[in-house]
């Protein structure tokens, strides 16, 4: 049994951001929330959890835009993120290696840049329309006894394709898209900015 504190932090971050921005709604001040965001992303950076850091950043963009309605704010945030990404690549060069296989994964079949991706593509295709059955997929180690690294956490969609089939996988994508559209339509009917920001940022975090 494992526990990942950042999952709880995601929920707290949304509530804190929505509450802070609602309270500062008439002051046009994002300072407190920017500090909170910097602390969260900074701690995730120290733990080298850049995937979760990216999720926090996208959620920040959604909350900040809902709060300010300013594309200038988004541009400044993206500029700061680009600078941060440059620093990360300077001190964590292995992160860049993960992008070397982009669109060229078959050239790195047994290397770190493409090992996971190649197997996700192959095993996903082997599931066909209806899948091999829950627990029978090779990606998760069901039939071979050895799973691809991080299959149950980072490669969930591939496992879904292989074990339950492309039809159900597409249905899941449609459900997520439907949830986002529903959230967007209902947010305009909420009783306060707090509920609107919470719902939209939660949907955006889940989708991203």
PDB file of C-alpha atoms in Angstrom:
ATOM      1  CA  UNK A   1       0.000   0.000   0.000  1.00  0.00           C
ATOM      2  CA  UNK A   2       1.464   3.337  -1.020  1.00  0.00           C
ATOM      3  CA  UNK A   3       0.420   6.908  -0.327  1.00  0.00           C
ATOM      4  CA  UNK A   4       1.213   9.950  -2.434  1.00  0.00           C
ATOM      5  CA  UNK A   5       0.817  13.225  -0.502  1.00  0.00           C
ATOM      6  CA  UNK A   6       0.592  15.275  -3.697  1.00  0.00           C
ATOM      7  CA  UNK A   7      -2.833  13.742  -4.416  1.00  0.00           C
ATOM      8  CA  UNK A   8      -4.225  15.293  -1.220  1.00  0.00           C
ATOM      9  CA  UNK A   9      -2.292  18.485  -1.961  1.00  0.00           C
ATOM     10  CA  UNK A  10      -4.138  18.803  -5.306  1.00  0.00           C
ATOM     11  CA  UNK A  11      -7.505  19.048  -3.555  1.00  0.00           C
ATOM     12  CA  UNK A  12      -6.198  21.448  -0.897  1.00  0.00           C
ATOM     13  CA  UNK A  13      -4.584  23.573  -3.611  1.00  0.00           C
ATOM     14  CA  UNK A  14      -7.876  23.982  -5.466  1.00  0.00           C
ATOM     15  CA  UNK A  15      -9.784  24.930  -2.308  1.00  0.00           C
ATOM     16  CA  UNK A  16      -7.065  27.319  -1.131  1.00  0.00           C
ATOM     17  CA  UNK A  17      -6.785  28.952  -4.528  1.00  0.00           C
ATOM     18  CA  UNK A  18     -10.527  29.378  -4.938  1.00  0.00           C
ATOM     19  CA  UNK A  19     -10.965  30.754  -1.401  1.00  0.00           C
ATOM     20  CA  UNK A  20      -8.037  33.147  -1.712  1.00  0.00           C
ATOM     21  CA  UNK A  21      -9.107  34.486  -5.069  1.00  0.00           C
ATOM     22  CA  UNK A  22     -12.722  34.846  -3.993  1.00  0.00           C
ATOM     23  CA  UNK A  23     -11.639  36.892  -0.973  1.00  0.00           C
ATOM     24  CA  UNK A  24      -9.398  39.056  -3.148  1.00  0.00           C
ATOM     25  CA  UNK A  25     -11.885  39.272  -5.978  1.00  0.00           C
ATOM     26  CA  UNK A  26     -12.208  43.042  -5.837  1.00  0.00           C
ATOM     27  CA  UNK A  27      -8.527  43.752  -5.150  1.00  0.00           C
ATOM     28  CA  UNK A  28      -7.153  42.318  -8.383  1.00  0.00           C
ATOM     29  CA  UNK A  29      -4.275  40.777  -6.446  1.00  0.00           C
ATOM     30  CA  UNK A  30      -2.857  37.337  -7.223  1.00  0.00           C
ATOM     31  CA  UNK A  31       0.165  37.635  -4.930  1.00  0.00           C
ATOM     32  CA  UNK A  32      -0.887  35.174  -2.232  1.00  0.00           C
ATOM     33  CA  UNK A  33      -1.922  32.520  -4.708  1.00  0.00           C
ATOM     34  CA  UNK A  34       1.260  32.946  -6.741  1.00  0.00           C
ATOM     35  CA  UNK A  35       3.319  32.422  -3.568  1.00  0.00           C
ATOM     36  CA  UNK A  36       1.303  29.298  -2.734  1.00  0.00           C
ATOM     37  CA  UNK A  37       1.785  28.006  -6.280  1.00  0.00           C
ATOM     38  CA  UNK A  38       5.518  28.678  -6.130  1.00  0.00           C
ATOM     39  CA  UNK A  39       5.843  26.730  -2.888  1.00  0.00           C
ATOM     40  CA  UNK A  40       3.874  23.731  -4.242  1.00  0.00           C
ATOM     41  CA  UNK A  41       5.723  23.563  -7.551  1.00  0.00           C
ATOM     42  CA  UNK A  42       9.063  24.203  -5.846  1.00  0.00           C
ATOM     43  CA  UNK A  43       8.582  21.294  -3.436  1.00  0.00           C
ATOM     44  CA  UNK A  44       7.513  19.023  -6.295  1.00  0.00           C
ATOM     45  CA  UNK A  45      10.620  20.115  -8.185  1.00  0.00           C
ATOM     46  CA  UNK A  46      12.838  19.155  -5.256  1.00  0.00           C
ATOM     47  CA  UNK A  47      11.190  15.723  -5.318  1.00  0.00           C
ATOM     48  CA  UNK A  48      11.733  15.572  -9.117  1.00  0.00           C
ATOM     49  CA  UNK A  49       7.990  15.067  -9.594  1.00  0.00           C
ATOM     50  CA  UNK A  50       7.782  17.291 -12.661  1.00  0.00           C
ATOM     51  CA  UNK A  51       4.657  15.603 -14.025  1.00  0.00           C
ATOM     52  CA  UNK A  52       2.624  16.593 -10.963  1.00  0.00           C
ATOM     53  CA  UNK A  53       4.249  20.037 -11.027  1.00  0.00           C
ATOM     54  CA  UNK A  54       2.955  20.495 -14.590  1.00  0.00           C
ATOM     55  CA  UNK A  55      -0.554  19.528 -13.441  1.00  0.00           C
ATOM     56  CA  UNK A  56      -0.388  22.122 -10.655  1.00  0.00           C
ATOM     57  CA  UNK A  57       0.782  24.752 -13.127  1.00  0.00           C
ATOM     58  CA  UNK A  58      -2.056  24.106 -15.583  1.00  0.00           C
ATOM     59  CA  UNK A  59      -4.527  24.286 -12.683  1.00  0.00           C
ATOM     60  CA  UNK A  60      -2.945  27.580 -11.659  1.00  0.00           C
ATOM     61  CA  UNK A  61      -3.498  28.944 -15.172  1.00  0.00           C
ATOM     62  CA  UNK A  62      -7.186  27.999 -15.057  1.00  0.00           C
ATOM     63  CA  UNK A  63      -7.728  29.522 -11.613  1.00  0.00           C
ATOM     64  CA  UNK A  64      -5.744  32.663 -12.437  1.00  0.00           C
ATOM     65  CA  UNK A  65      -7.649  33.213 -15.677  1.00  0.00           C
ATOM     66  CA  UNK A  66     -11.027  32.694 -14.000  1.00  0.00           C
ATOM     67  CA  UNK A  67      -9.960  35.161 -11.346  1.00  0.00           C
ATOM     68  CA  UNK A  68      -8.555  37.877 -13.620  1.00  0.00           C
ATOM     69  CA  UNK A  69      -9.956  37.165 -17.089  1.00  0.00           C
ATOM     70  CA  UNK A  70      -6.650  38.519 -18.378  1.00  0.00           C
ATOM     71  CA  UNK A  71      -4.640  36.907 -21.147  1.00  0.00           C
ATOM     72  CA  UNK A  72      -1.737  39.105 -20.050  1.00  0.00           C
ATOM     73  CA  UNK A  73      -1.660  37.217 -16.745  1.00  0.00           C
ATOM     74  CA  UNK A  74      -1.490  33.910 -18.619  1.00  0.00           C
ATOM     75  CA  UNK A  75       1.280  35.191 -20.855  1.00  0.00           C
ATOM     76  CA  UNK A  76       3.376  36.283 -17.872  1.00  0.00           C
ATOM     77  CA  UNK A  77       2.803  32.938 -16.160  1.00  0.00           C
ATOM     78  CA  UNK A  78       3.800  31.004 -19.295  1.00  0.00           C
ATOM     79  CA  UNK A  79       6.917  33.157 -19.666  1.00  0.00           C
ATOM     80  CA  UNK A  80       7.910  32.392 -16.083  1.00  0.00           C
ATOM     81  CA  UNK A  81       7.234  28.693 -16.718  1.00  0.00           C
ATOM     82  CA  UNK A  82       9.447  28.716 -19.813  1.00  0.00           C
ATOM     83  CA  UNK A  83      12.281  30.208 -17.764  1.00  0.00           C
ATOM     84  CA  UNK A  84      11.695  27.605 -15.046  1.00  0.00           C
ATOM     85  CA  UNK A  85      11.750  24.806 -17.620  1.00  0.00           C
ATOM     86  CA  UNK A  86      15.088  26.119 -18.913  1.00  0.00           C
ATOM     87  CA  UNK A  87      16.549  25.973 -15.406  1.00  0.00           C
ATOM     88  CA  UNK A  88      15.192  22.454 -14.885  1.00  0.00           C
ATOM     89  CA  UNK A  89      16.890  21.244 -18.062  1.00  0.00           C
ATOM     90  CA  UNK A  90      20.161  22.784 -16.879  1.00  0.00           C
ATOM     91  CA  UNK A  91      20.128  21.007 -13.510  1.00  0.00           C
ATOM     92  CA  UNK A  92      18.106  17.907 -14.489  1.00  0.00           C
ATOM     93  CA  UNK A  93      19.338  17.015 -17.997  1.00  0.00           C
ATOM     94  CA  UNK A  94      17.768  13.542 -17.784  1.00  0.00           C
ATOM     95  CA  UNK A  95      14.361  15.201 -18.221  1.00  0.00           C
ATOM     96  CA  UNK A  96      15.353  16.185 -21.761  1.00  0.00           C
ATOM     97  CA  UNK A  97      16.182  12.560 -22.541  1.00  0.00           C
ATOM     98  CA  UNK A  98      12.514  11.683 -22.110  1.00  0.00           C
ATOM     99  CA  UNK A  99      11.646  13.880 -25.086  1.00  0.00           C
ATOM    100  CA  UNK A 100      14.310  12.488 -27.406  1.00  0.00           C
ATOM    101  CA  UNK A 101      12.063   9.639 -28.417  1.00  0.00           C
ATOM    102  CA  UNK A 102       9.138  11.875 -29.348  1.00  0.00           C
ATOM    103  CA  UNK A 103       7.738  10.532 -32.640  1.00  0.00           C
ATOM    104  CA  UNK A 104      10.795   8.242 -32.895  1.00  0.00           C
ATOM    105  CA  UNK A 105      10.063   5.681 -30.184  1.00  0.00           C
ATOM    106  CA  UNK A 106      10.698   2.698 -32.471  1.00  0.00           C
ATOM    107  CA  UNK A 107      14.341   3.748 -32.671  1.00  0.00           C
ATOM    108  CA  UNK A 108      14.635   3.289 -28.899  1.00  0.00           C
ATOM    109  CA  UNK A 109      12.778   0.002 -28.421  1.00  0.00           C
ATOM    110  CA  UNK A 110      14.987  -1.254 -25.581  1.00  0.00           C
ATOM    111  CA  UNK A 111      16.306   2.073 -24.321  1.00  0.00           C
ATOM    112  CA  UNK A 112      14.899   4.376 -21.661  1.00  0.00           C
ATOM    113  CA  UNK A 113      13.618   6.923 -24.210  1.00  0.00           C
ATOM    114  CA  UNK A 114      11.211   4.476 -25.844  1.00  0.00           C
ATOM    115  CA  UNK A 115      10.931   1.331 -23.758  1.00  0.00           C
ATOM    116  CA  UNK A 116       7.609   2.184 -22.109  1.00  0.00           C
ATOM    117  CA  UNK A 117       6.076   3.925 -25.114  1.00  0.00           C
ATOM    118  CA  UNK A 118       6.761   1.084 -27.557  1.00  0.00           C
ATOM    119  CA  UNK A 119       5.219  -1.478 -25.247  1.00  0.00           C
ATOM    120  CA  UNK A 120       2.196   0.702 -24.537  1.00  0.00           C
ATOM    121  CA  UNK A 121       1.547   1.022 -28.273  1.00  0.00           C
ATOM    122  CA  UNK A 122       2.036  -2.688 -28.928  1.00  0.00           C
ATOM    123  CA  UNK A 123       0.004  -3.981 -26.000  1.00  0.00           C
ATOM    124  CA  UNK A 124      -2.746  -1.410 -26.535  1.00  0.00           C
ATOM    125  CA  UNK A 125      -3.190  -2.620 -30.109  1.00  0.00           C
ATOM    126  CA  UNK A 126      -3.262  -6.258 -28.989  1.00  0.00           C
ATOM    127  CA  UNK A 127      -6.383  -5.571 -26.906  1.00  0.00           C
ATOM    128  CA  UNK A 128      -8.551  -5.136 -29.992  1.00  0.00           C
ATOM    129  CA  UNK A 129     -12.115  -3.906 -29.671  1.00  0.00           C
ATOM    130  CA  UNK A 130     -13.087  -5.719 -26.478  1.00  0.00           C
ATOM    131  CA  UNK A 131      -9.794  -6.360 -24.684  1.00  0.00           C
ATOM    132  CA  UNK A 132      -8.095  -9.407 -23.213  1.00  0.00           C
ATOM    133  CA  UNK A 133      -9.952  -9.257 -19.908  1.00  0.00           C
ATOM    134  CA  UNK A 134      -9.146  -7.641 -16.569  1.00  0.00           C
ATOM    135  CA  UNK A 135      -5.798  -8.857 -15.250  1.00  0.00           C
ATOM    136  CA  UNK A 136      -4.833 -10.607 -18.482  1.00  0.00           C
ATOM    137  CA  UNK A 137      -2.835  -7.811 -20.062  1.00  0.00           C
ATOM    138  CA  UNK A 138       0.935  -8.105 -20.513  1.00  0.00           C
ATOM    139  CA  UNK A 139       1.450  -4.404 -19.815  1.00  0.00           C
ATOM    140  CA  UNK A 140       0.468  -4.906 -16.193  1.00  0.00           C
ATOM    141  CA  UNK A 141       2.146  -8.287 -15.907  1.00  0.00           C
ATOM    142  CA  UNK A 142      -1.077 -10.304 -16.029  1.00  0.00           C
ATOM    143  CA  UNK A 143       0.076 -13.088 -18.346  1.00  0.00           C
ATOM    144  CA  UNK A 144       3.853 -12.704 -18.407  1.00  0.00           C
ATOM    145  CA  UNK A 145       4.285 -12.156 -14.693  1.00  0.00           C
ATOM    146  CA  UNK A 146       6.500  -9.092 -15.214  1.00  0.00           C
ATOM    147  CA  UNK A 147       4.922  -5.705 -15.789  1.00  0.00           C
ATOM    148  CA  UNK A 148       6.358  -2.682 -17.548  1.00  0.00           C
ATOM    149  CA  UNK A 149       7.703  -0.206 -15.009  1.00  0.00           C
ATOM    150  CA  UNK A 150       5.032   2.138 -13.565  1.00  0.00           C
ATOM    151  CA  UNK A 151       2.310   0.507 -15.677  1.00  0.00           C
ATOM    152  CA  UNK A 152      -0.365   0.886 -12.996  1.00  0.00           C
ATOM    153  CA  UNK A 153       0.391   4.551 -12.371  1.00  0.00           C
ATOM    154  CA  UNK A 154       1.802   6.129 -15.542  1.00  0.00           C
ATOM    155  CA  UNK A 155       0.445   3.805 -18.248  1.00  0.00           C
ATOM    156  CA  UNK A 156      -3.150   3.405 -17.109  1.00  0.00           C
ATOM    157  CA  UNK A 157      -4.706   4.250 -20.468  1.00  0.00           C
ATOM    158  CA  UNK A 158      -2.553   1.645 -22.189  1.00  0.00           C
ATOM    159  CA  UNK A 159      -3.688  -0.978 -19.681  1.00  0.00           C
ATOM    160  CA  UNK A 160      -7.292   0.085 -20.249  1.00  0.00           C
ATOM    161  CA  UNK A 161      -6.907  -0.407 -24.003  1.00  0.00           C
ATOM    162  CA  UNK A 162      -5.276  -3.804 -23.643  1.00  0.00           C
ATOM    163  CA  UNK A 163      -7.480  -5.331 -20.959  1.00  0.00           C
ATOM    164  CA  UNK A 164     -10.875  -3.751 -21.692  1.00  0.00           C
ATOM    165  CA  UNK A 165     -10.577  -2.816 -25.366  1.00  0.00           C
ATOM    166  CA  UNK A 166     -10.597   0.298 -27.502  1.00  0.00           C
ATOM    167  CA  UNK A 167     -14.390   0.701 -27.299  1.00  0.00           C
ATOM    168  CA  UNK A 168     -14.383   1.150 -23.533  1.00  0.00           C
ATOM    169  CA  UNK A 169     -11.213   3.274 -23.702  1.00  0.00           C
ATOM    170  CA  UNK A 170     -12.901   5.700 -26.115  1.00  0.00           C
ATOM    171  CA  UNK A 171     -15.966   5.708 -23.859  1.00  0.00           C
ATOM    172  CA  UNK A 172     -13.784   6.785 -20.917  1.00  0.00           C
ATOM    173  CA  UNK A 173     -12.338   9.649 -22.983  1.00  0.00           C
ATOM    174  CA  UNK A 174     -15.863  10.758 -23.927  1.00  0.00           C
ATOM    175  CA  UNK A 175     -16.927  10.623 -20.272  1.00  0.00           C
ATOM    176  CA  UNK A 176     -14.012  12.871 -19.265  1.00  0.00           C
ATOM    177  CA  UNK A 177     -14.822  15.297 -22.080  1.00  0.00           C
ATOM    178  CA  UNK A 178     -18.493  15.252 -21.077  1.00  0.00           C
ATOM    179  CA  UNK A 179     -17.572  15.975 -17.453  1.00  0.00           C
ATOM    180  CA  UNK A 180     -15.576  19.019 -18.515  1.00  0.00           C
ATOM    181  CA  UNK A 181     -18.369  20.333 -20.733  1.00  0.00           C
ATOM    182  CA  UNK A 182     -20.934  19.761 -17.987  1.00  0.00           C
ATOM    183  CA  UNK A 183     -18.730  21.523 -15.448  1.00  0.00           C
ATOM    184  CA  UNK A 184     -18.299  24.490 -17.762  1.00  0.00           C
ATOM    185  CA  UNK A 185     -22.045  24.853 -18.296  1.00  0.00           C
ATOM    186  CA  UNK A 186     -22.919  24.448 -14.612  1.00  0.00           C
ATOM    187  CA  UNK A 187     -20.207  26.830 -13.375  1.00  0.00           C
ATOM    188  CA  UNK A 188     -22.122  29.807 -14.715  1.00  0.00           C
ATOM    189  CA  UNK A 189     -25.099  28.825 -12.532  1.00  0.00           C
ATOM    190  CA  UNK A 190     -23.227  28.463  -9.233  1.00  0.00           C
ATOM    191  CA  UNK A 191     -23.996  30.635  -6.237  1.00  0.00           C
ATOM    192  CA  UNK A 192     -20.494  32.045  -5.794  1.00  0.00           C
ATOM    193  CA  UNK A 193     -17.122  32.460  -7.487  1.00  0.00           C
ATOM    194  CA  UNK A 194     -15.725  29.912  -5.014  1.00  0.00           C
ATOM    195  CA  UNK A 195     -17.884  27.116  -6.430  1.00  0.00           C
ATOM    196  CA  UNK A 196     -17.222  28.178 -10.015  1.00  0.00           C
ATOM    197  CA  UNK A 197     -13.452  28.254  -9.588  1.00  0.00           C
ATOM    198  CA  UNK A 198     -13.387  24.978  -7.636  1.00  0.00           C
ATOM    199  CA  UNK A 199     -15.437  23.063 -10.180  1.00  0.00           C
ATOM    200  CA  UNK A 200     -13.624  24.320 -13.270  1.00  0.00           C
ATOM    201  CA  UNK A 201     -10.137  23.933 -11.812  1.00  0.00           C
ATOM    202  CA  UNK A 202     -10.933  20.407 -10.555  1.00  0.00           C
ATOM    203  CA  UNK A 203     -12.212  19.400 -13.996  1.00  0.00           C
ATOM    204  CA  UNK A 204      -9.164  20.933 -15.686  1.00  0.00           C
ATOM    205  CA  UNK A 205      -6.807  19.138 -13.293  1.00  0.00           C
ATOM    206  CA  UNK A 206      -8.527  15.806 -13.915  1.00  0.00           C
ATOM    207  CA  UNK A 207      -8.521  16.277 -17.689  1.00  0.00           C
ATOM    208  CA  UNK A 208      -4.887  17.370 -17.909  1.00  0.00           C
TER     209      UNK A 208
END
